[in-house]
PDB file of C-alpha atoms in Angstrom:
ATOM      1  CA  ASN A   1     -56.964   7.843 -66.220  1.00  0.00           C
ATOM      2  CA  ALA A   2     -53.236   6.779 -67.624  1.00  0.00           C
ATOM      3  CA  GLY A   3     -54.413   6.243 -71.241  1.00  0.00           C
ATOM      4  CA  VAL A   4     -51.491   4.151 -72.933  1.00  0.00           C
ATOM      5  CA  THR A   5     -48.469   3.892 -71.003  1.00  0.00           C
ATOM      6  CA  GLN A   6     -44.953   2.963 -72.504  1.00  0.00           C
ATOM      7  CA  THR A   7     -41.927   1.959 -71.083  1.00  0.00           C
ATOM      8  CA  PRO A   8     -39.273   2.733 -71.475  1.00  0.00           C
ATOM      9  CA  LYS A   9     -38.941   6.478 -72.499  1.00  0.00           C
ATOM     10  CA  PHE A  10     -35.701   6.166 -73.506  1.00  0.00           C
ATOM     11  CA  GLN A  11     -33.118   3.277 -74.268  1.00  0.00           C
ATOM     12  CA  VAL A  12     -29.641   3.002 -75.829  1.00  0.00           C
ATOM     13  CA  LEU A  13     -28.543  -0.461 -77.168  1.00  0.00           C
ATOM     14  CA  LYS A  14     -25.534  -1.758 -78.789  1.00  0.00           C
ATOM     15  CA  THR A  15     -26.338  -3.692 -82.241  1.00  0.00           C
ATOM     16  CA  GLY A  16     -27.032  -7.250 -81.938  1.00  0.00           C
ATOM     17  CA  GLN A  17     -29.017  -6.554 -78.259  1.00  0.00           C
ATOM     18  CA  SER A  18     -32.505  -7.453 -77.799  1.00  0.00           C
ATOM     19  CA  MET A  19     -34.987  -5.536 -75.821  1.00  0.00           C
ATOM     20  CA  THR A  20     -38.804  -5.369 -75.121  1.00  0.00           C
ATOM     21  CA  LEU A  21     -40.717  -2.419 -75.384  1.00  0.00           C
ATOM     22  CA  GLN A  22     -44.087  -2.490 -73.040  1.00  0.00           C
ATOM     23  CA  CYS A  23     -47.593  -1.029 -73.544  1.00  0.00           C
ATOM     24  CA  ALA A  24     -50.122  -0.940 -71.514  1.00  0.00           C
ATOM     25  CA  GLN A  25     -53.643   0.980 -71.953  1.00  0.00           C
ATOM     26  CA  ASP A  26     -56.438   1.002 -69.071  1.00  0.00           C
ATOM     27  CA  MET A  27     -59.518   2.148 -71.444  1.00  0.00           C
ATOM     28  CA  ASN A  28     -60.535  -1.382 -72.239  1.00  0.00           C
ATOM     29  CA  HIS A  29     -59.822  -0.955 -75.762  1.00  0.00           C
ATOM     30  CA  ASN A  30     -59.959  -3.670 -78.686  1.00  0.00           C
ATOM     31  CA  SER A  31     -57.175  -2.909 -80.898  1.00  0.00           C
ATOM     32  CA  MET A  32     -53.595  -2.097 -80.393  1.00  0.00           C
ATOM     33  CA  TYR A  33     -50.643  -0.925 -82.545  1.00  0.00           C
ATOM     34  CA  TRP A  34     -46.946  -0.184 -82.724  1.00  0.00           C
ATOM     35  CA  TYR A  35     -45.666   2.471 -85.250  1.00  0.00           C
ATOM     36  CA  ARG A  36     -42.202   3.762 -85.629  1.00  0.00           C
ATOM     37  CA  GLN A  37     -41.850   7.741 -86.598  1.00  0.00           C
ATOM     38  CA  ASP A  38     -38.784   8.745 -88.519  1.00  0.00           C
ATOM     39  CA  PRO A  39     -37.798  12.114 -89.989  1.00  0.00           C
ATOM     40  CA  GLY A  40     -39.131  12.506 -93.376  1.00  0.00           C
ATOM     41  CA  MET A  41     -41.006   9.140 -93.335  1.00  0.00           C
ATOM     42  CA  GLY A  42     -43.921   9.914 -90.917  1.00  0.00           C
ATOM     43  CA  LEU A  43     -45.627   7.187 -88.690  1.00  0.00           C
ATOM     44  CA  ARG A  44     -45.278   3.796 -90.167  1.00  0.00           C
ATOM     45  CA  LEU A  45     -47.384   0.833 -88.676  1.00  0.00           C
ATOM     46  CA  ILE A  46     -45.302  -2.264 -87.827  1.00  0.00           C
ATOM     47  CA  TYR A  47     -47.712  -4.414 -86.063  1.00  0.00           C
ATOM     48  CA  TYR A  48     -51.337  -4.159 -84.667  1.00  0.00           C
ATOM     49  CA  SER A  49     -53.755  -6.781 -83.086  1.00  0.00           C
ATOM     50  CA  ALA A  50     -57.504  -6.028 -83.451  1.00  0.00           C
ATOM     51  CA  SER A  51     -58.170  -8.143 -80.477  1.00  0.00           C
ATOM     52  CA  GLU A  52     -56.690 -10.520 -77.443  1.00  0.00           C
ATOM     53  CA  GLY A  53     -54.887 -13.539 -79.246  1.00  0.00           C
ATOM     54  CA  THR A  54     -54.401 -11.959 -82.707  1.00  0.00           C
ATOM     55  CA  THR A  55     -51.821  -9.981 -84.402  1.00  0.00           C
ATOM     56  CA  ASP A  56     -50.983  -8.811 -88.020  1.00  0.00           C
ATOM     57  CA  LYS A  57     -48.306  -7.260 -89.645  1.00  0.00           C
ATOM     58  CA  GLY A  58     -48.240  -3.830 -90.710  1.00  0.00           C
ATOM     59  CA  GLU A  59     -46.010  -2.051 -93.166  1.00  0.00           C
ATOM     60  CA  VAL A  60     -42.628  -2.520 -91.762  1.00  0.00           C
ATOM     61  CA  PRO A  61     -42.776  -5.840 -89.671  1.00  0.00           C
ATOM     62  CA  ASN A  62     -39.061  -7.136 -90.401  1.00  0.00           C
ATOM     63  CA  GLY A  63     -37.196  -7.334 -87.357  1.00  0.00           C
ATOM     64  CA  TYR A  64     -39.678  -7.138 -84.835  1.00  0.00           C
ATOM     65  CA  ASN A  65     -42.055  -9.522 -82.843  1.00  0.00           C
ATOM     66  CA  VAL A  66     -45.017  -8.581 -80.842  1.00  0.00           C
ATOM     67  CA  SER A  67     -47.006 -10.253 -78.085  1.00  0.00           C
ATOM     68  CA  ARG A  68     -50.764  -9.383 -77.084  1.00  0.00           C
ATOM     69  CA  LEU A  69     -50.538 -10.825 -73.528  1.00  0.00           C
ATOM     70  CA  ASN A  70     -54.035  -9.886 -72.650  1.00  0.00           C
ATOM     71  CA  LYS A  71     -56.281  -7.125 -73.537  1.00  0.00           C
ATOM     72  CA  ARG A  72     -54.120  -4.776 -71.870  1.00  0.00           C
ATOM     73  CA  GLU A  73     -50.710  -5.274 -73.082  1.00  0.00           C
ATOM     74  CA  PHE A  74     -49.084  -5.281 -76.188  1.00  0.00           C
ATOM     75  CA  SER A  75     -45.252  -5.779 -76.304  1.00  0.00           C
ATOM     76  CA  LEU A  76     -43.146  -5.076 -79.318  1.00  0.00           C
ATOM     77  CA  ARG A  77     -39.652  -7.174 -79.100  1.00  0.00           C
ATOM     78  CA  LEU A  78     -36.620  -6.723 -80.964  1.00  0.00           C
ATOM     79  CA  GLU A  79     -34.691  -9.841 -80.836  1.00  0.00           C
ATOM     80  CA  SER A  80     -31.324  -8.560 -82.586  1.00  0.00           C
ATOM     81  CA  ALA A  81     -31.125  -4.562 -82.778  1.00  0.00           C
ATOM     82  CA  ALA A  82     -29.768  -2.829 -85.834  1.00  0.00           C
ATOM     83  CA  PRO A  83     -28.982   0.760 -86.363  1.00  0.00           C
ATOM     84  CA  SER A  84     -31.687   1.024 -88.726  1.00  0.00           C
ATOM     85  CA  GLN A  85     -34.083   0.247 -85.954  1.00  0.00           C
ATOM     86  CA  THR A  86     -32.948   3.621 -84.299  1.00  0.00           C
ATOM     87  CA  SER A  87     -36.743   5.785 -84.128  1.00  0.00           C
ATOM     88  CA  VAL A  88     -39.193   6.759 -81.862  1.00  0.00           C
ATOM     89  CA  TYR A  89     -41.572   3.901 -81.350  1.00  0.00           C
ATOM     90  CA  PHE A  90     -45.289   4.999 -80.362  1.00  0.00           C
ATOM     91  CA  CYS A  91     -48.122   2.666 -79.104  1.00  0.00           C
ATOM     92  CA  ALA A  92     -51.698   3.280 -79.599  1.00  0.00           C
ATOM     93  CA  SER A  93     -54.961   1.744 -78.933  1.00  0.00           C
ATOM     94  CA  SER A  94     -58.617   2.029 -80.205  1.00  0.00           C
ATOM     95  CA  GLU A  95     -61.982   0.521 -79.480  1.00  0.00           C
ATOM     96  CA  GLY A  96     -61.978  -1.439 -82.796  1.00  0.00           C
ATOM     97  CA  ALA A  97     -62.248  -1.742 -86.036  1.00  0.00           C
ATOM     98  CA  GLY A  98     -62.471   1.228 -88.770  1.00  0.00           C
ATOM     99  CA  ALA A  99     -63.703   4.508 -87.527  1.00  0.00           C
ATOM    100  CA  ASN A 100     -62.542   4.435 -84.165  1.00  0.00           C
ATOM    101  CA  VAL A 101     -59.892   6.964 -82.840  1.00  0.00           C
ATOM    102  CA  LEU A 102     -56.469   6.075 -81.844  1.00  0.00           C
ATOM    103  CA  THR A 103     -55.079   7.098 -78.394  1.00  0.00           C
ATOM    104  CA  PHE A 104     -51.156   7.256 -78.432  1.00  0.00           C
ATOM    105  CA  GLY A 105     -48.608   6.918 -75.888  1.00  0.00           C
ATOM    106  CA  ALA A 106     -45.895   9.474 -75.043  1.00  0.00           C
ATOM    107  CA  GLY A 107     -43.323   7.388 -77.396  1.00  0.00           C
ATOM    108  CA  SER A 108     -40.160   5.566 -76.508  1.00  0.00           C
ATOM    109  CA  ARG A 109     -36.936   6.724 -78.185  1.00  0.00           C
ATOM    110  CA  LEU A 110     -34.595   3.909 -79.086  1.00  0.00           C
ATOM    111  CA  THR A 111     -31.238   4.542 -80.317  1.00  0.00           C
ATOM    112  CA  VAL A 112     -29.300   1.463 -81.641  1.00  0.00           C
ATOM    113  CA  LEU A 113     -25.488   1.975 -81.748  1.00  0.00           C
TER     114      LEU A 113
ATOM    115  CA  ALA B   1     -53.241  -1.358-100.680  1.00  0.00           C
ATOM    116  CA  GLN B   2     -53.898   1.806 -98.909  1.00  0.00           C
ATOM    117  CA  SER B   3     -51.575   4.980 -98.862  1.00  0.00           C
ATOM    118  CA  VAL B   4     -51.706   8.504 -97.761  1.00  0.00           C
ATOM    119  CA  ALA B   5     -49.683  11.254 -99.195  1.00  0.00           C
ATOM    120  CA  GLN B   6     -48.956  14.769 -97.670  1.00  0.00           C
ATOM    121  CA  PRO B   7     -47.151  16.492-100.741  1.00  0.00           C
ATOM    122  CA  GLU B   8     -45.902  19.590 -98.467  1.00  0.00           C
ATOM    123  CA  ASP B   9     -43.278  19.120 -95.800  1.00  0.00           C
ATOM    124  CA  GLN B  10     -43.906  22.481 -94.424  1.00  0.00           C
ATOM    125  CA  VAL B  11     -46.742  25.070 -94.719  1.00  0.00           C
ATOM    126  CA  ASN B  12     -46.001  28.611 -93.712  1.00  0.00           C
ATOM    127  CA  VAL B  13     -48.730  30.858 -92.971  1.00  0.00           C
ATOM    128  CA  ALA B  14     -48.967  34.370 -90.807  1.00  0.00           C
ATOM    129  CA  GLU B  15     -51.223  34.476 -87.795  1.00  0.00           C
ATOM    130  CA  GLY B  16     -54.763  35.457 -88.802  1.00  0.00           C
ATOM    131  CA  ASN B  17     -54.649  33.973 -92.306  1.00  0.00           C
ATOM    132  CA  PRO B  18     -56.136  30.886 -93.544  1.00  0.00           C
ATOM    133  CA  LEU B  19     -54.453  27.801 -93.515  1.00  0.00           C
ATOM    134  CA  THR B  20     -54.729  24.408 -95.561  1.00  0.00           C
ATOM    135  CA  VAL B  21     -52.676  21.491 -95.240  1.00  0.00           C
ATOM    136  CA  LYS B  22     -53.066  19.064 -98.291  1.00  0.00           C
ATOM    137  CA  CYS B  23     -53.847  15.267 -98.039  1.00  0.00           C
ATOM    138  CA  THR B  24     -54.504  12.845-100.645  1.00  0.00           C
ATOM    139  CA  TYR B  25     -55.480   9.219-100.310  1.00  0.00           C
ATOM    140  CA  SER B  26     -55.819   5.686-102.309  1.00  0.00           C
ATOM    141  CA  VAL B  27     -57.733   3.049-101.036  1.00  0.00           C
ATOM    142  CA  SER B  28     -59.886   0.149-102.090  1.00  0.00           C
ATOM    143  CA  GLY B  29     -63.158   0.307-100.807  1.00  0.00           C
ATOM    144  CA  ASN B  30     -64.639   3.171 -98.795  1.00  0.00           C
ATOM    145  CA  PRO B  31     -62.107   5.508 -96.750  1.00  0.00           C
ATOM    146  CA  TYR B  32     -61.993   6.335 -93.329  1.00  0.00           C
ATOM    147  CA  LEU B  33     -59.817   9.623 -92.923  1.00  0.00           C
ATOM    148  CA  PHE B  34     -58.391  11.207 -90.080  1.00  0.00           C
ATOM    149  CA  TRP B  35     -56.125  13.914 -89.231  1.00  0.00           C
ATOM    150  CA  TYR B  36     -54.070  13.888 -85.992  1.00  0.00           C
ATOM    151  CA  VAL B  37     -51.559  16.797 -84.865  1.00  0.00           C
ATOM    152  CA  GLN B  38     -48.360  16.182 -82.939  1.00  0.00           C
ATOM    153  CA  TYR B  39     -46.595  18.774 -80.732  1.00  0.00           C
ATOM    154  CA  PRO B  40     -43.203  18.634 -79.828  1.00  0.00           C
ATOM    155  CA  ASN B  41     -41.904  15.428 -77.767  1.00  0.00           C
ATOM    156  CA  ARG B  42     -45.718  14.277 -77.557  1.00  0.00           C
ATOM    157  CA  GLY B  43     -47.418  11.624 -79.106  1.00  0.00           C
ATOM    158  CA  LEU B  44     -50.155  12.033 -81.563  1.00  0.00           C
ATOM    159  CA  GLN B  45     -53.711  14.118 -80.731  1.00  0.00           C
ATOM    160  CA  PHE B  46     -56.809  13.189 -82.668  1.00  0.00           C
ATOM    161  CA  LEU B  47     -58.464  16.406 -84.349  1.00  0.00           C
ATOM    162  CA  LEU B  48     -61.146  15.172 -86.630  1.00  0.00           C
ATOM    163  CA  LYS B  49     -62.463  12.365 -89.090  1.00  0.00           C
ATOM    164  CA  TYR B  50     -64.483  11.665 -91.897  1.00  0.00           C
ATOM    165  CA  ILE B  51     -66.440   8.397 -92.020  1.00  0.00           C
ATOM    166  CA  THR B  52     -69.577   9.229 -94.197  1.00  0.00           C
ATOM    167  CA  GLY B  53     -72.214  12.030 -94.671  1.00  0.00           C
ATOM    168  CA  ASP B  54     -71.349  15.768 -94.857  1.00  0.00           C
ATOM    169  CA  ASN B  55     -67.901  16.089 -97.086  1.00  0.00           C
ATOM    170  CA  LEU B  56     -67.138  19.031 -94.828  1.00  0.00           C
ATOM    171  CA  VAL B  57     -66.175  17.731 -91.180  1.00  0.00           C
ATOM    172  CA  LYS B  58     -65.213  19.868 -88.166  1.00  0.00           C
ATOM    173  CA  GLY B  59     -62.853  19.123 -85.335  1.00  0.00           C
ATOM    174  CA  SER B  60     -60.949  20.504 -82.314  1.00  0.00           C
ATOM    175  CA  TYR B  61     -59.310  23.635 -81.967  1.00  0.00           C
ATOM    176  CA  GLY B  62     -61.433  25.205 -85.234  1.00  0.00           C
ATOM    177  CA  PHE B  63     -60.276  22.793 -87.653  1.00  0.00           C
ATOM    178  CA  GLU B  64     -62.334  21.608 -90.295  1.00  0.00           C
ATOM    179  CA  ALA B  65     -61.659  19.309 -93.331  1.00  0.00           C
ATOM    180  CA  GLU B  66     -63.062  18.819 -96.783  1.00  0.00           C
ATOM    181  CA  PHE B  67     -63.401  15.551 -98.199  1.00  0.00           C
ATOM    182  CA  ASN B  68     -63.272  15.078-102.069  1.00  0.00           C
ATOM    183  CA  LYS B  69     -64.136  11.867-103.428  1.00  0.00           C
ATOM    184  CA  SER B  70     -63.488  12.662-107.137  1.00  0.00           C
ATOM    185  CA  GLN B  71     -60.057  14.351-106.209  1.00  0.00           C
ATOM    186  CA  THR B  72     -59.274  11.925-103.342  1.00  0.00           C
ATOM    187  CA  SER B  73     -58.498  14.327-100.936  1.00  0.00           C
ATOM    188  CA  PHE B  74     -59.183  15.386 -97.723  1.00  0.00           C
ATOM    189  CA  HIS B  75     -57.593  18.705 -97.077  1.00  0.00           C
ATOM    190  CA  LEU B  76     -57.261  20.171 -93.571  1.00  0.00           C
ATOM    191  CA  LYS B  77     -58.397  23.917 -93.055  1.00  0.00           C
ATOM    192  CA  LYS B  78     -58.625  26.680 -90.626  1.00  0.00           C
ATOM    193  CA  PRO B  79     -60.145  29.960 -91.394  1.00  0.00           C
ATOM    194  CA  SER B  80     -57.490  31.909 -88.877  1.00  0.00           C
ATOM    195  CA  ALA B  81     -54.412  30.560 -88.089  1.00  0.00           C
ATOM    196  CA  LEU B  82     -53.078  30.838 -84.472  1.00  0.00           C
ATOM    197  CA  VAL B  83     -49.202  30.853 -83.411  1.00  0.00           C
ATOM    198  CA  SER B  84     -50.387  28.122 -81.024  1.00  0.00           C
ATOM    199  CA  ASP B  85     -51.396  25.743 -84.193  1.00  0.00           C
ATOM    200  CA  SER B  86     -47.415  25.323 -85.042  1.00  0.00           C
ATOM    201  CA  ALA B  87     -47.099  21.714 -85.048  1.00  0.00           C
ATOM    202  CA  LEU B  88     -46.629  18.436 -87.188  1.00  0.00           C
ATOM    203  CA  TYR B  89     -49.996  17.474 -88.752  1.00  0.00           C
ATOM    204  CA  PHE B  90     -50.732  13.994 -90.016  1.00  0.00           C
ATOM    205  CA  CYS B  91     -53.377  12.303 -92.176  1.00  0.00           C
ATOM    206  CA  ALA B  92     -54.360   8.790 -91.873  1.00  0.00           C
ATOM    207  CA  VAL B  93     -56.475   6.664 -93.742  1.00  0.00           C
ATOM    208  CA  SER B  94     -57.941   3.152 -93.081  1.00  0.00           C
ATOM    209  CA  VAL B  95     -60.749   0.953 -94.813  1.00  0.00           C
ATOM    210  CA  TYR B  96     -64.416   0.111 -93.702  1.00  0.00           C
ATOM    211  CA  ASN B  97     -64.115  -2.270 -90.769  1.00  0.00           C
ATOM    212  CA  THR B  98     -60.380  -2.700 -90.726  1.00  0.00           C
ATOM    213  CA  ASP B  99     -58.064  -2.014 -87.778  1.00  0.00           C
ATOM    214  CA  LYS B 100     -55.080  -1.143 -90.409  1.00  0.00           C
ATOM    215  CA  LEU B 101     -54.511   2.874 -90.002  1.00  0.00           C
ATOM    216  CA  ILE B 102     -51.879   4.128 -92.510  1.00  0.00           C
ATOM    217  CA  PHE B 103     -50.419   7.513 -92.091  1.00  0.00           C
ATOM    218  CA  GLY B 104     -49.007  10.200 -94.075  1.00  0.00           C
ATOM    219  CA  THR B 105     -45.467  11.457 -93.833  1.00  0.00           C
ATOM    220  CA  GLY B 106     -46.793  14.409 -91.674  1.00  0.00           C
ATOM    221  CA  THR B 107     -46.587  18.392 -92.738  1.00  0.00           C
ATOM    222  CA  ARG B 108     -45.096  20.900 -90.419  1.00  0.00           C
ATOM    223  CA  LEU B 109     -47.056  23.937 -89.888  1.00  0.00           C
ATOM    224  CA  GLN B 110     -45.360  27.012 -88.835  1.00  0.00           C
ATOM    225  CA  VAL B 111     -47.606  29.808 -88.020  1.00  0.00           C
ATOM    226  CA  PHE B 112     -45.502  33.260 -87.807  1.00  0.00           C
ATOM    227  CA  PRO B 113     -46.793  36.358 -85.589  1.00  0.00           C
TER     228      PRO B 113
END
């Protein structure tokens, strides 16, 4: 099983450009998440989706949009990239609410110049 | 609001010695607590979780954690550290029956031969 697959692994953007990070899971999980990881800041939750068709804001949603396209896929879009969005982005999924364990993707490193 | 604090940026320990990585939390309601580990250039991997019951939780790779409700802590421990335990460790908390998982800033564990 592939688990959680993120694309692309690396991306360089110029300020103001847009892009979409793709995430797909093959574990039939209900919940999906997008985090960003920055030195000294740990992992911060951007958005999450408890089920197909629902999304909720996390700790740092500004500048991002998400789409839960179907049960498998959860995309993260940067409409107008800013240098402050330079980070490593992780997608994760879990079976559902509360006590379930997250399975993480390998990460996507984004640089905004 | 829920939050997690990891007061130490780095913990150094000699191989064979016991190790402790500290975590304190703040939530409204019953906490679900987790530890994850991240090796270089990888996504996070689940180590262990506390939901309810016995305050001492055992997890992967010989790690364990102790839940202390009065001190709102969930410290990660291992009786005898290995060099291969060197990694970045994250504590995380969610609240009963919710999908929102919040991580701490991480603690880098360095085990010296």
